[in-house]
mmCIF file with all atom_site columns, C-alpha atoms in Angstrom:
data_model
loop_
_atom_site.group_PDB
_atom_site.id
_atom_site.type_symbol
_atom_site.label_atom_id
_atom_site.label_alt_id
_atom_site.label_comp_id
_atom_site.label_asym_id
_atom_site.label_entity_id
_atom_site.label_seq_id
_atom_site.pdbx_PDB_ins_code
_atom_site.Cartn_x
_atom_site.Cartn_y
_atom_site.Cartn_z
_atom_site.occupancy
_atom_site.B_iso_or_equiv
_atom_site.pdbx_formal_charge
_atom_site.auth_seq_id
_atom_site.auth_comp_id
_atom_site.auth_asym_id
_atom_site.auth_atom_id
_atom_site.pdbx_PDB_model_num
ATOM 1   C CA . ASP A 1 1   ? 57.544 92.496  56.003 1.00 70.00 ? 710 ASP A CA 1
ATOM 2   C CA . ILE A 1 2   ? 56.890 95.022  53.272 1.00 80.00 ? 711 ILE A CA 1
ATOM 3   C CA . MET A 1 3   ? 53.317 94.945  52.076 1.00 88.00 ? 712 MET A CA 1
ATOM 4   C CA . LEU A 1 4   ? 52.674 95.684  48.432 1.00 92.00 ? 713 LEU A CA 1
ATOM 5   C CA . ALA A 1 5   ? 49.348 96.300  46.759 1.00 92.00 ? 714 ALA A CA 1
ATOM 6   C CA . VAL A 1 6   ? 47.837 96.504  43.303 1.00 91.00 ? 715 VAL A CA 1
ATOM 7   C CA . ASP A 1 7   ? 44.556 97.970  42.169 1.00 88.00 ? 716 ASP A CA 1
ATOM 8   C CA . ILE A 1 8   ? 42.217 94.969  42.311 1.00 87.00 ? 717 ILE A CA 1
ATOM 9   C CA . ARG A 1 9   ? 40.272 96.346  39.358 1.00 85.00 ? 718 ARG A CA 1
ATOM 10  C CA . VAL A 1 10  ? 43.116 95.285  37.027 1.00 88.00 ? 719 VAL A CA 1
ATOM 11  C CA . VAL A 1 11  ? 43.257 91.727  38.385 1.00 91.00 ? 720 VAL A CA 1
ATOM 12  C CA . LYS A 1 12  ? 41.320 89.183  36.351 1.00 92.00 ? 721 LYS A CA 1
ATOM 13  C CA . GLU A 1 13  ? 41.810 86.126  38.559 1.00 93.00 ? 722 GLU A CA 1
ATOM 14  C CA . VAL A 1 14  ? 44.057 84.517  41.162 1.00 94.00 ? 723 VAL A CA 1
ATOM 15  C CA . HIS A 1 15  ? 45.491 80.987  40.975 1.00 93.00 ? 724 HIS A CA 1
ATOM 16  C CA . ARG A 1 16  ? 47.076 78.881  43.689 1.00 88.00 ? 725 ARG A CA 1
ATOM 17  C CA . GLN A 1 17  ? 48.700 76.270  41.506 1.00 81.00 ? 726 GLN A CA 1
ATOM 18  C CA . MET A 1 18  ? 50.553 76.677  38.256 1.00 81.00 ? 727 MET A CA 1
ATOM 19  C CA . THR A 1 19  ? 52.684 74.619  35.934 1.00 90.00 ? 728 THR A CA 1
ATOM 20  C CA . LEU A 1 20  ? 55.390 76.836  34.514 1.00 93.00 ? 729 LEU A CA 1
ATOM 21  C CA . SER A 1 21  ? 57.205 76.195  31.252 1.00 94.00 ? 730 SER A CA 1
ATOM 22  C CA . PRO A 1 22  ? 60.568 77.992  31.554 1.00 92.00 ? 731 PRO A CA 1
ATOM 23  C CA . ILE A 1 23  ? 61.736 80.407  28.864 1.00 89.00 ? 732 ILE A CA 1
ATOM 24  C CA . PRO A 1 24  ? 65.361 79.544  27.993 1.00 90.00 ? 733 PRO A CA 1
ATOM 25  C CA . ASP A 1 25  ? 67.818 82.454  28.367 1.00 88.00 ? 734 ASP A CA 1
ATOM 26  C CA . ALA A 1 26  ? 65.057 84.877  29.402 1.00 89.00 ? 735 ALA A CA 1
ATOM 27  C CA . PRO A 1 27  ? 65.752 87.600  31.969 1.00 89.00 ? 736 PRO A CA 1
ATOM 28  C CA . PRO A 1 28  ? 65.487 86.156  35.508 1.00 89.00 ? 737 PRO A CA 1
ATOM 29  C CA . GLU A 1 29  ? 62.224 87.921  36.379 1.00 91.00 ? 738 GLU A CA 1
ATOM 30  C CA . PHE A 1 30  ? 60.480 85.899  33.663 1.00 92.00 ? 739 PHE A CA 1
ATOM 31  C CA . ARG A 1 31  ? 59.679 82.624  35.374 1.00 93.00 ? 740 ARG A CA 1
ATOM 32  C CA . GLY A 1 32  ? 58.045 81.099  32.320 1.00 93.00 ? 741 GLY A CA 1
ATOM 33  C CA . LEU A 1 33  ? 54.804 80.612  30.498 1.00 95.00 ? 742 LEU A CA 1
ATOM 34  C CA . VAL A 1 34  ? 51.528 79.124  31.696 1.00 94.00 ? 743 VAL A CA 1
ATOM 35  C CA . ASN A 1 35  ? 48.787 77.608  29.561 1.00 94.00 ? 744 ASN A CA 1
ATOM 36  C CA . LEU A 1 36  ? 45.588 79.009  31.028 1.00 92.00 ? 745 LEU A CA 1
ATOM 37  C CA . ARG A 1 37  ? 42.558 77.486  29.327 1.00 92.00 ? 746 ARG A CA 1
ATOM 38  C CA . GLY A 1 38  ? 44.323 77.569  25.955 1.00 93.00 ? 747 GLY A CA 1
ATOM 39  C CA . LYS A 1 39  ? 45.773 81.069  26.340 1.00 92.00 ? 748 LYS A CA 1
ATOM 40  C CA . ILE A 1 40  ? 49.487 81.628  26.892 1.00 92.00 ? 749 ILE A CA 1
ATOM 41  C CA . VAL A 1 41  ? 50.321 83.749  29.957 1.00 94.00 ? 750 VAL A CA 1
ATOM 42  C CA . THR A 1 42  ? 53.741 85.348  30.438 1.00 93.00 ? 751 THR A CA 1
ATOM 43  C CA . VAL A 1 43  ? 54.651 84.971  34.116 1.00 94.00 ? 752 VAL A CA 1
ATOM 44  C CA . ILE A 1 44  ? 56.741 87.582  35.918 1.00 93.00 ? 753 ILE A CA 1
ATOM 45  C CA . ASP A 1 45  ? 58.180 86.881  39.365 1.00 93.00 ? 754 ASP A CA 1
ATOM 46  C CA . LEU A 1 46  ? 57.479 90.118  41.215 1.00 92.00 ? 755 LEU A CA 1
ATOM 47  C CA . ASN A 1 47  ? 60.129 89.387  43.872 1.00 90.00 ? 756 ASN A CA 1
ATOM 48  C CA . VAL A 1 48  ? 62.852 89.005  41.256 1.00 90.00 ? 757 VAL A CA 1
ATOM 49  C CA . TYR A 1 49  ? 61.667 92.061  39.340 1.00 90.00 ? 758 TYR A CA 1
ATOM 50  C CA . LEU A 1 50  ? 61.831 94.142  42.528 1.00 90.00 ? 759 LEU A CA 1
ATOM 51  C CA . ASP A 1 51  ? 65.304 92.792  43.424 1.00 88.00 ? 760 ASP A CA 1
ATOM 52  C CA . ARG A 1 52  ? 63.932 90.915  46.410 1.00 87.00 ? 761 ARG A CA 1
ATOM 53  C CA . GLU A 1 53  ? 64.607 87.343  47.496 1.00 82.00 ? 762 GLU A CA 1
ATOM 54  C CA . TYR A 1 54  ? 64.492 84.699  44.741 1.00 82.00 ? 763 TYR A CA 1
ATOM 55  C CA . ARG A 1 55  ? 62.476 81.575  45.500 1.00 81.00 ? 764 ARG A CA 1
ATOM 56  C CA . SER A 1 56  ? 63.376 78.548  43.417 1.00 82.00 ? 765 SER A CA 1
ATOM 57  C CA . SER A 1 57  ? 59.982 76.985  44.045 1.00 83.00 ? 766 SER A CA 1
ATOM 58  C CA . VAL A 1 58  ? 56.642 78.618  43.374 1.00 84.00 ? 767 VAL A CA 1
ATOM 59  C CA . GLU A 1 59  ? 54.937 76.317  45.854 1.00 86.00 ? 768 GLU A CA 1
ATOM 60  C CA . GLY A 1 60  ? 52.743 78.291  48.223 1.00 87.00 ? 769 GLY A CA 1
ATOM 61  C CA . THR A 1 61  ? 52.735 81.389  46.021 1.00 91.00 ? 770 THR A CA 1
ATOM 62  C CA . ARG A 1 62  ? 49.851 82.903  44.087 1.00 93.00 ? 771 ARG A CA 1
ATOM 63  C CA . LEU A 1 63  ? 49.566 83.859  40.432 1.00 94.00 ? 772 LEU A CA 1
ATOM 64  C CA . LEU A 1 64  ? 47.688 87.080  39.716 1.00 95.00 ? 773 LEU A CA 1
ATOM 65  C CA . ILE A 1 65  ? 46.371 87.120  36.152 1.00 94.00 ? 774 ILE A CA 1
ATOM 66  C CA . LEU A 1 66  ? 46.016 90.713  35.022 1.00 92.00 ? 775 LEU A CA 1
ATOM 67  C CA . LYS A 1 67  ? 43.409 92.108  32.676 1.00 90.00 ? 776 LYS A CA 1
ATOM 68  C CA . THR A 1 68  ? 44.515 93.283  29.258 1.00 87.00 ? 777 THR A CA 1
ATOM 69  C CA . ALA A 1 69  ? 43.862 96.828  28.048 1.00 82.00 ? 778 ALA A CA 1
ATOM 70  C CA . THR A 1 70  ? 40.942 95.568  25.943 1.00 83.00 ? 779 THR A CA 1
ATOM 71  C CA . GLU A 1 71  ? 39.387 93.771  28.914 1.00 83.00 ? 780 GLU A CA 1
ATOM 72  C CA . LEU A 1 72  ? 39.716 96.898  31.026 1.00 82.00 ? 781 LEU A CA 1
ATOM 73  C CA . THR A 1 73  ? 38.112 99.054  28.332 1.00 80.00 ? 782 THR A CA 1
ATOM 74  C CA . ILE A 1 74  ? 35.207 96.669  27.795 1.00 79.00 ? 783 ILE A CA 1
ATOM 75  C CA . HIS A 1 75  ? 34.481 95.831  31.428 1.00 66.00 ? 784 HIS A CA 1
ATOM 76  C CA . SER A 1 76  ? 35.205 99.050  33.280 1.00 63.00 ? 785 SER A CA 1
ATOM 77  C CA . ALA A 1 77  ? 32.916 102.009 33.594 1.00 60.00 ? 786 ALA A CA 1
ATOM 78  C CA . ASP A 1 78  ? 35.712 103.774 35.483 1.00 59.00 ? 787 ASP A CA 1
ATOM 79  C CA . GLU A 1 79  ? 37.711 105.739 32.893 1.00 58.00 ? 788 GLU A CA 1
ATOM 80  C CA . ASP A 1 80  ? 40.780 105.890 35.163 1.00 54.00 ? 789 ASP A CA 1
ATOM 81  C CA . VAL A 1 81  ? 40.966 102.093 35.161 1.00 52.00 ? 790 VAL A CA 1
ATOM 82  C CA . ALA A 1 82  ? 40.109 101.705 31.492 1.00 45.00 ? 791 ALA A CA 1
ATOM 83  C CA . ASN A 1 83  ? 43.003 103.971 30.484 1.00 50.00 ? 792 ASN A CA 1
ATOM 84  C CA . THR A 1 84  ? 45.756 102.432 32.608 1.00 52.00 ? 793 THR A CA 1
ATOM 85  C CA . GLY A 1 85  ? 47.955 101.396 29.686 1.00 53.00 ? 794 GLY A CA 1
ATOM 86  C CA . MET A 1 86  ? 48.146 97.748  30.736 1.00 64.00 ? 795 MET A CA 1
ATOM 87  C CA . GLY A 1 87  ? 48.940 96.392  27.257 1.00 70.00 ? 796 GLY A CA 1
ATOM 88  C CA . GLU A 1 88  ? 47.472 93.499  25.313 1.00 78.00 ? 797 GLU A CA 1
ATOM 89  C CA . ASP A 1 89  ? 49.734 90.667  26.463 1.00 83.00 ? 798 ASP A CA 1
ATOM 90  C CA . ILE A 1 90  ? 48.224 88.304  29.014 1.00 89.00 ? 799 ILE A CA 1
ATOM 91  C CA . VAL A 1 91  ? 50.520 88.608  32.023 1.00 92.00 ? 800 VAL A CA 1
ATOM 92  C CA . GLY A 1 92  ? 50.595 86.913  35.395 1.00 94.00 ? 801 GLY A CA 1
ATOM 93  C CA . LEU A 1 93  ? 52.509 88.010  38.481 1.00 95.00 ? 802 LEU A CA 1
ATOM 94  C CA . ILE A 1 94  ? 53.875 85.552  41.014 1.00 94.00 ? 803 ILE A CA 1
ATOM 95  C CA . ILE A 1 95  ? 53.335 86.938  44.501 1.00 92.00 ? 804 ILE A CA 1
ATOM 96  C CA . ASP A 1 96  ? 54.272 85.476  47.879 1.00 90.00 ? 805 ASP A CA 1
ATOM 97  C CA . ARG A 1 97  ? 50.801 85.661  49.314 1.00 87.00 ? 806 ARG A CA 1
ATOM 98  C CA . MET A 1 98  ? 47.547 87.506  48.983 1.00 87.00 ? 807 MET A CA 1
ATOM 99  C CA . ASP A 1 99  ? 45.938 89.103  51.975 1.00 87.00 ? 808 ASP A CA 1
ATOM 100 C CA . GLU A 1 100 ? 42.559 90.674  52.130 1.00 85.00 ? 809 GLU A CA 1
ATOM 101 C CA . VAL A 1 101 ? 41.088 92.958  49.526 1.00 88.00 ? 810 VAL A CA 1
ATOM 102 C CA . ILE A 1 102 ? 40.449 96.341  51.067 1.00 87.00 ? 811 ILE A CA 1
ATOM 103 C CA . GLU A 1 103 ? 38.759 99.444  49.752 1.00 87.00 ? 812 GLU A CA 1
ATOM 104 C CA . VAL A 1 104 ? 40.905 102.535 50.147 1.00 88.00 ? 813 VAL A CA 1
ATOM 105 C CA . ASP A 1 105 ? 39.616 106.066 49.781 1.00 87.00 ? 814 ASP A CA 1
ATOM 106 C CA . ASP A 1 106 ? 41.825 108.033 47.366 1.00 84.00 ? 815 ASP A CA 1
ATOM 107 C CA . LYS A 1 107 ? 42.343 110.588 50.145 1.00 87.00 ? 816 LYS A CA 1
ATOM 108 C CA . LEU A 1 108 ? 44.267 107.953 52.132 1.00 86.00 ? 817 LEU A CA 1
ATOM 109 C CA . ILE A 1 109 ? 46.795 107.334 49.349 1.00 89.00 ? 818 ILE A CA 1
ATOM 110 C CA . LEU A 1 110 ? 49.890 109.426 49.966 1.00 91.00 ? 819 LEU A CA 1
ATOM 111 C CA . PRO A 1 111 ? 52.448 110.333 47.293 1.00 90.00 ? 820 PRO A CA 1
ATOM 112 C CA . PRO A 1 112 ? 55.215 107.769 46.795 1.00 86.00 ? 821 PRO A CA 1
ATOM 113 C CA . ILE A 1 113 ? 58.280 108.004 48.962 1.00 71.00 ? 822 ILE A CA 1
ATOM 114 C CA . ALA A 1 114 ? 61.355 109.532 47.349 1.00 65.00 ? 823 ALA A CA 1
ATOM 115 C CA . SER A 1 115 ? 63.483 106.403 47.552 1.00 54.00 ? 824 SER A CA 1
ATOM 116 C CA . SER A 1 116 ? 61.962 102.982 47.862 1.00 49.00 ? 825 SER A CA 1
ATOM 117 C CA . SER A 1 117 ? 63.644 99.887  49.204 1.00 48.00 ? 826 SER A CA 1
ATOM 118 C CA . GLU A 1 118 ? 61.956 97.965  46.432 1.00 47.00 ? 827 GLU A CA 1
ATOM 119 C CA . GLY A 1 119 ? 64.935 98.040  44.081 1.00 50.00 ? 828 GLY A CA 1
ATOM 120 C CA . LYS A 1 120 ? 63.492 99.521  40.904 1.00 62.00 ? 829 LYS A CA 1
ATOM 121 C CA . SER A 1 121 ? 62.746 103.224 40.925 1.00 74.00 ? 830 SER A CA 1
ATOM 122 C CA . GLY A 1 122 ? 59.414 104.602 39.797 1.00 83.00 ? 831 GLY A CA 1
ATOM 123 C CA . VAL A 1 123 ? 57.355 101.473 40.440 1.00 90.00 ? 832 VAL A CA 1
ATOM 124 C CA . ILE A 1 124 ? 55.610 102.774 43.554 1.00 91.00 ? 833 ILE A CA 1
ATOM 125 C CA . ASN A 1 125 ? 52.779 105.183 42.823 1.00 89.00 ? 834 ASN A CA 1
ATOM 126 C CA . GLY A 1 126 ? 51.467 105.695 46.330 1.00 92.00 ? 835 GLY A CA 1
ATOM 127 C CA . VAL A 1 127 ? 51.578 104.727 49.985 1.00 93.00 ? 836 VAL A CA 1
ATOM 128 C CA . VAL A 1 128 ? 48.537 103.768 52.014 1.00 92.00 ? 837 VAL A CA 1
ATOM 129 C CA . LYS A 1 129 ? 48.804 104.376 55.736 1.00 87.00 ? 838 LYS A CA 1
ATOM 130 C CA . LEU A 1 130 ? 46.543 102.107 57.717 1.00 84.00 ? 839 LEU A CA 1
ATOM 131 C CA . GLU A 1 131 ? 46.287 101.969 61.507 1.00 83.00 ? 840 GLU A CA 1
ATOM 132 C CA . ASP A 1 132 ? 49.224 99.631  62.052 1.00 84.00 ? 841 ASP A CA 1
ATOM 133 C CA . LYS A 1 133 ? 50.963 99.280  58.687 1.00 86.00 ? 842 LYS A CA 1
ATOM 134 C CA . LEU A 1 134 ? 52.070 100.943 55.492 1.00 89.00 ? 843 LEU A CA 1
ATOM 135 C CA . ILE A 1 135 ? 51.195 99.490  52.108 1.00 91.00 ? 844 ILE A CA 1
ATOM 136 C CA . LEU A 1 136 ? 53.130 100.420 48.974 1.00 92.00 ? 845 LEU A CA 1
ATOM 137 C CA . MET A 1 137 ? 50.968 100.706 45.853 1.00 92.00 ? 846 MET A CA 1
ATOM 138 C CA . LEU A 1 138 ? 52.636 99.254  42.765 1.00 92.00 ? 847 LEU A CA 1
ATOM 139 C CA . ASP A 1 139 ? 52.405 101.064 39.445 1.00 90.00 ? 848 ASP A CA 1
ATOM 140 C CA . LEU A 1 140 ? 51.579 98.034  37.308 1.00 89.00 ? 849 LEU A CA 1
ATOM 141 C CA . PRO A 1 141 ? 51.616 99.783  33.919 1.00 86.00 ? 850 PRO A CA 1
ATOM 142 C CA . VAL A 1 142 ? 55.189 100.961 34.593 1.00 88.00 ? 851 VAL A CA 1
ATOM 143 C CA . ILE A 1 143 ? 56.278 97.506  35.794 1.00 90.00 ? 852 ILE A CA 1
ATOM 144 C CA . LEU A 1 144 ? 54.679 95.739  32.834 1.00 87.00 ? 853 LEU A CA 1
ATOM 145 C CA . ASP A 1 145 ? 56.030 98.202  30.289 1.00 86.00 ? 854 ASP A CA 1
ATOM 146 C CA . ARG A 1 146 ? 59.586 97.848  31.572 1.00 86.00 ? 855 ARG A CA 1
ATOM 147 C CA . ALA A 1 147 ? 59.394 94.080  31.997 1.00 85.00 ? 856 ALA A CA 1
ATOM 148 C CA . MET A 1 148 ? 57.829 93.395  28.606 1.00 83.00 ? 857 MET A CA 1
ATOM 149 C CA . ASN A 1 149 ? 60.361 95.683  26.919 1.00 80.00 ? 858 ASN A CA 1
ATOM 150 C CA . SER A 1 150 ? 63.207 93.765  28.566 1.00 77.00 ? 859 SER A CA 1
ATOM 151 C CA . ILE A 1 151 ? 61.931 90.429  27.291 1.00 74.00 ? 860 ILE A CA 1
ATOM 152 C CA . ALA A 1 152 ? 61.349 91.866  23.819 1.00 71.00 ? 861 ALA A CA 1
ATOM 153 C CA . LYS A 1 153 ? 65.073 92.682  23.664 1.00 66.00 ? 862 LYS A CA 1
ATOM 154 C CA . PHE A 1 154 ? 66.238 89.164  24.451 1.00 63.00 ? 863 PHE A CA 1
#
C-alpha cells in the first residue's frame, strides 16, 4: 500500500459520511457536491485524480474538508501555511482511510522522487522516511489548481 500524506494544517475537518450530488458530465475525478452546513463543497476523488483504482461507492471512505486561502491567512501564524495558494473554493478530498496524525521534522522530509507511481507528475512535494515505511507528501496547491482548472473548462 502506498501511503500518502497532506499537511494537517490545511485540513479544516474530516467527515465519515457524505451525501454526494453528482455533477453531470464533469471530469471523473469530480465525484460531486456536498452541502456542508449550508456551504457547497466541491468533492474530488483523490484516487481517480491520481489515476488509481476507482471505487463506485464512497462507503468506508473519509472526506477531508480543506481550508480556504482566507481561512489559512486568518487562522495561521505560520507564514508558510498562510501562503500556500489553496484558493477560495471550499474543496473536499475523498480518501480511502485516515491513519494517525504525526508530527514530522522538516529535516526528515526528503526531496520528491523523480518519477512517481502516482500517475500525475509534480503532485508529490516530498517523501518522509519512517522506520518501516515511506510516506509521499502531496502538494495540495498543485493538485487543487490543476483539478479546479479542469472543471472550469467543462
